[in-house]
């Protein structure tokens, strides 16, 4: 499978869903864009890395990882978005130390936040871009004006159910355990925590 190089177009936020952001990646030698829904913390970390002039007074988590890697002479060579399952992107960080290469599994938002700090290239496979890439049929001015609408459409395609605590009360324990497994697999830890709370409320505590 051939790799396609990507660069970061920017981060947009949703006006209808609080705390939801979309990271937009550009195909370097093409017109497709790869949108990835990320959380507020990751969006902040990526935005700070993009704005070179902004220096937090204390290291953020990704800055700490970079400092740690520099101290032990570990270099991030590249990031590869290698899998897409049920709308969730999976990535690998390709590292090198003493000319020995290691591959580390990572959330895509974390991988990209680190790639920026190491000036490492970002790639995906052609079949992933064929599946999830989109064409934005706007001029640059129209795209800016319709930015929030585009993001809301991207996020709505995730089809995430409500995470309101009350929405889980009608489920059986087995259904809750299945939902919990699904939330963990999709890395929706906020949802997983709420489901876990509902399970704990029903199951007797071990004595």
CSV table of C-alpha atoms in Angstrom, one decimal:
chain,number,residue,atom,x,y,z
A,1,UNK,CA,0.0,0.0,0.0
A,2,UNK,CA,1.4,3.4,-1.0
A,3,UNK,CA,1.8,6.2,1.5
A,4,UNK,CA,0.4,9.7,0.9
A,5,UNK,CA,2.0,12.7,2.6
A,6,UNK,CA,-0.3,15.1,4.5
A,7,UNK,CA,0.2,18.5,6.0
A,8,UNK,CA,-2.0,20.4,8.5
A,9,UNK,CA,-4.4,22.8,7.0
A,10,UNK,CA,-5.8,23.9,10.4
A,11,UNK,CA,-8.2,23.3,13.3
A,12,UNK,CA,-11.8,24.3,13.2
A,13,UNK,CA,-14.4,24.2,16.0
A,14,UNK,CA,-18.0,23.3,16.1
A,15,UNK,CA,-20.6,25.9,16.9
A,16,UNK,CA,-23.3,23.3,17.8
A,17,UNK,CA,-21.3,20.8,19.8
A,18,UNK,CA,-19.4,22.2,22.7
A,19,UNK,CA,-15.7,21.1,22.9
A,20,UNK,CA,-15.7,19.4,19.5
A,21,UNK,CA,-13.0,20.3,17.1
A,22,UNK,CA,-11.9,19.0,13.6
A,23,UNK,CA,-8.3,18.8,12.6
A,24,UNK,CA,-8.1,19.1,8.8
A,25,UNK,CA,-5.2,17.5,7.0
A,26,UNK,CA,-4.4,18.3,3.3
A,27,UNK,CA,-3.2,15.8,0.8
A,28,UNK,CA,0.2,17.3,-0.3
A,29,UNK,CA,0.0,16.3,-4.0
A,30,UNK,CA,-3.7,16.4,-4.4
A,31,UNK,CA,-6.9,18.2,-3.4
A,32,UNK,CA,-8.4,15.9,-0.9
A,33,UNK,CA,-8.7,16.7,2.8
A,34,UNK,CA,-8.7,14.3,5.7
A,35,UNK,CA,-10.9,15.6,8.6
A,36,UNK,CA,-10.3,14.1,12.1
A,37,UNK,CA,-12.4,14.9,15.1
A,38,UNK,CA,-10.3,15.6,18.2
A,39,UNK,CA,-10.9,16.9,21.7
A,40,UNK,CA,-10.3,20.3,23.2
A,41,UNK,CA,-7.1,19.5,24.9
A,42,UNK,CA,-5.5,17.9,21.8
A,43,UNK,CA,-6.7,20.9,19.7
A,44,UNK,CA,-5.1,23.3,22.1
A,45,UNK,CA,-1.8,21.3,22.0
A,46,UNK,CA,-1.7,21.2,18.3
A,47,UNK,CA,-2.7,24.9,17.9
A,48,UNK,CA,0.2,25.9,20.2
A,49,UNK,CA,2.6,23.8,18.2
A,50,UNK,CA,1.4,25.4,15.0
A,51,UNK,CA,1.8,28.9,16.5
A,52,UNK,CA,5.5,28.9,17.0
A,53,UNK,CA,5.5,32.2,18.9
A,54,UNK,CA,3.2,30.9,21.7
A,55,UNK,CA,5.2,29.5,24.6
A,56,UNK,CA,3.3,28.1,27.5
A,57,UNK,CA,4.8,29.0,30.9
A,58,UNK,CA,5.1,25.3,31.8
A,59,UNK,CA,5.5,22.3,29.4
A,60,UNK,CA,2.3,20.7,28.2
A,61,UNK,CA,2.1,16.9,28.1
A,62,UNK,CA,3.4,16.8,24.5
A,63,UNK,CA,6.1,19.3,25.3
A,64,UNK,CA,7.2,17.1,28.2
A,65,UNK,CA,7.3,14.0,25.9
A,66,UNK,CA,9.5,16.0,23.5
A,67,UNK,CA,11.9,17.1,26.3
A,68,UNK,CA,12.0,13.6,27.6
A,69,UNK,CA,12.8,12.2,24.1
A,70,UNK,CA,15.5,14.9,23.5
A,71,UNK,CA,17.2,14.1,26.8
A,72,UNK,CA,17.4,10.4,25.9
A,73,UNK,CA,18.2,11.1,22.2
A,74,UNK,CA,15.0,9.6,20.8
A,75,UNK,CA,13.9,11.1,17.5
A,76,UNK,CA,10.4,10.9,16.0
A,77,UNK,CA,11.0,10.2,12.3
A,78,UNK,CA,7.5,10.1,11.0
A,79,UNK,CA,3.8,9.5,11.9
A,80,UNK,CA,1.6,7.1,9.9
A,81,UNK,CA,-2.2,7.1,10.1
A,82,UNK,CA,-2.4,3.4,9.4
A,83,UNK,CA,-5.9,2.3,10.1
A,84,UNK,CA,-9.5,3.5,10.1
A,85,UNK,CA,-12.1,1.4,12.0
A,86,UNK,CA,-15.7,2.6,12.7
A,87,UNK,CA,-14.7,6.2,12.2
A,88,UNK,CA,-11.7,6.0,14.5
A,89,UNK,CA,-8.2,6.7,13.1
A,90,UNK,CA,-5.2,4.7,14.4
A,91,UNK,CA,-1.7,5.9,14.1
A,92,UNK,CA,1.9,4.8,14.6
A,93,UNK,CA,4.9,6.9,15.7
A,94,UNK,CA,8.1,5.8,14.1
A,95,UNK,CA,11.0,6.5,16.5
A,96,UNK,CA,14.7,6.0,16.3
A,97,UNK,CA,17.4,5.8,19.0
A,98,UNK,CA,21.0,4.7,18.4
A,99,UNK,CA,20.0,3.8,14.8
A,100,UNK,CA,17.4,1.4,16.1
A,101,UNK,CA,13.8,2.0,14.9
A,102,UNK,CA,10.8,1.4,17.0
A,103,UNK,CA,7.1,1.7,16.2
A,104,UNK,CA,4.8,3.0,18.9
A,105,UNK,CA,1.0,2.9,18.8
A,106,UNK,CA,-0.7,6.3,19.5
A,107,UNK,CA,-3.9,8.2,19.2
A,108,UNK,CA,-3.8,10.2,16.0
A,109,UNK,CA,-4.3,13.5,17.8
A,110,UNK,CA,-1.3,12.8,20.1
A,111,UNK,CA,0.8,11.5,17.2
A,112,UNK,CA,0.2,14.7,15.2
A,113,UNK,CA,0.9,16.9,18.2
A,114,UNK,CA,4.3,15.2,18.6
A,115,UNK,CA,5.0,15.2,14.8
A,116,UNK,CA,4.7,19.0,14.9
A,117,UNK,CA,7.1,19.3,17.8
A,118,UNK,CA,9.7,17.0,16.0
A,119,UNK,CA,9.1,18.5,12.6
A,120,UNK,CA,8.3,15.0,11.5
A,121,UNK,CA,6.2,14.2,8.3
A,122,UNK,CA,2.7,12.8,8.5
A,123,UNK,CA,1.5,10.1,6.2
A,124,UNK,CA,-1.5,7.9,5.6
A,125,UNK,CA,-2.2,5.1,3.3
A,126,UNK,CA,-4.0,5.7,0.0
A,127,UNK,CA,-6.8,3.4,0.8
A,128,UNK,CA,-7.6,5.4,4.0
A,129,UNK,CA,-7.6,8.6,2.1
A,130,UNK,CA,-9.8,7.0,-0.6
A,131,UNK,CA,-12.3,6.0,2.1
A,132,UNK,CA,-12.3,9.1,4.4
A,133,UNK,CA,-10.9,11.9,2.3
A,134,UNK,CA,-13.2,14.7,1.1
A,135,UNK,CA,-13.2,17.4,-1.5
A,136,UNK,CA,-14.3,20.8,-0.2
A,137,UNK,CA,-15.8,22.6,-3.2
A,138,UNK,CA,-15.3,26.1,-1.9
A,139,UNK,CA,-13.0,28.9,-2.8
A,140,UNK,CA,-10.7,29.9,0.1
A,141,UNK,CA,-12.9,32.8,1.0
A,142,UNK,CA,-16.1,30.6,0.9
A,143,UNK,CA,-14.4,27.9,2.9
A,144,UNK,CA,-13.5,30.3,5.7
A,145,UNK,CA,-17.0,31.7,5.7
A,146,UNK,CA,-18.5,28.2,5.9
A,147,UNK,CA,-15.9,26.7,8.2
A,148,UNK,CA,-18.2,26.0,11.2
A,149,UNK,CA,-20.9,24.4,8.9
A,150,UNK,CA,-18.2,22.1,7.4
A,151,UNK,CA,-17.0,21.1,10.9
A,152,UNK,CA,-20.5,20.4,12.1
A,153,UNK,CA,-21.2,18.2,9.1
A,154,UNK,CA,-18.0,16.3,9.8
A,155,UNK,CA,-18.8,15.8,13.4
A,156,UNK,CA,-22.4,14.8,12.7
A,157,UNK,CA,-21.2,11.9,10.5
A,158,UNK,CA,-19.6,10.4,13.6
A,159,UNK,CA,-23.2,9.5,14.7
A,160,UNK,CA,-22.2,9.5,18.4
A,161,UNK,CA,-25.1,8.8,20.7
A,162,UNK,CA,-26.0,11.1,23.6
A,163,UNK,CA,-23.7,10.7,26.6
A,164,UNK,CA,-26.2,12.0,29.0
A,165,UNK,CA,-26.2,9.8,32.1
A,166,UNK,CA,-29.9,9.2,31.9
A,167,UNK,CA,-29.6,7.7,28.4
A,168,UNK,CA,-28.0,4.5,29.9
A,169,UNK,CA,-30.6,3.8,32.6
A,170,UNK,CA,-32.8,1.8,30.2
A,171,UNK,CA,-30.0,-0.6,29.2
A,172,UNK,CA,-29.4,-4.0,30.7
A,173,UNK,CA,-26.1,-4.7,32.5
A,174,UNK,CA,-25.0,-6.8,29.6
A,175,UNK,CA,-25.8,-4.0,27.1
A,176,UNK,CA,-23.9,-1.6,29.3
A,177,UNK,CA,-20.8,-3.8,29.4
A,178,UNK,CA,-21.0,-4.1,25.6
A,179,UNK,CA,-21.3,-0.3,25.3
A,180,UNK,CA,-18.4,0.1,27.6
A,181,UNK,CA,-16.2,-2.1,25.5
A,182,UNK,CA,-17.2,-0.2,22.4
A,183,UNK,CA,-16.5,3.2,24.0
A,184,UNK,CA,-13.0,2.0,25.1
A,185,UNK,CA,-12.3,0.7,21.6
A,186,UNK,CA,-13.3,4.0,20.0
A,187,UNK,CA,-11.2,5.9,22.6
A,188,UNK,CA,-14.3,7.8,23.9
A,189,UNK,CA,-13.2,7.8,27.5
A,190,UNK,CA,-15.7,10.4,28.7
A,191,UNK,CA,-18.5,8.2,27.5
A,192,UNK,CA,-16.8,5.1,29.0
A,193,UNK,CA,-16.6,6.8,32.4
A,194,UNK,CA,-20.3,7.6,32.4
A,195,UNK,CA,-21.2,4.0,31.4
A,196,UNK,CA,-18.8,2.7,34.1
A,197,UNK,CA,-20.6,4.9,36.7
A,198,UNK,CA,-24.0,3.4,35.7
A,199,UNK,CA,-22.6,-0.1,35.9
A,200,UNK,CA,-21.1,0.6,39.3
A,201,UNK,CA,-24.5,2.1,40.5
A,202,UNK,CA,-26.2,-1.2,39.7
A,203,UNK,CA,-23.7,-3.9,40.6
A,204,UNK,CA,-23.2,-4.7,44.3
A,205,UNK,CA,-19.9,-3.7,45.7
A,206,UNK,CA,-17.4,-6.4,46.7
A,207,UNK,CA,-17.2,-6.7,50.4
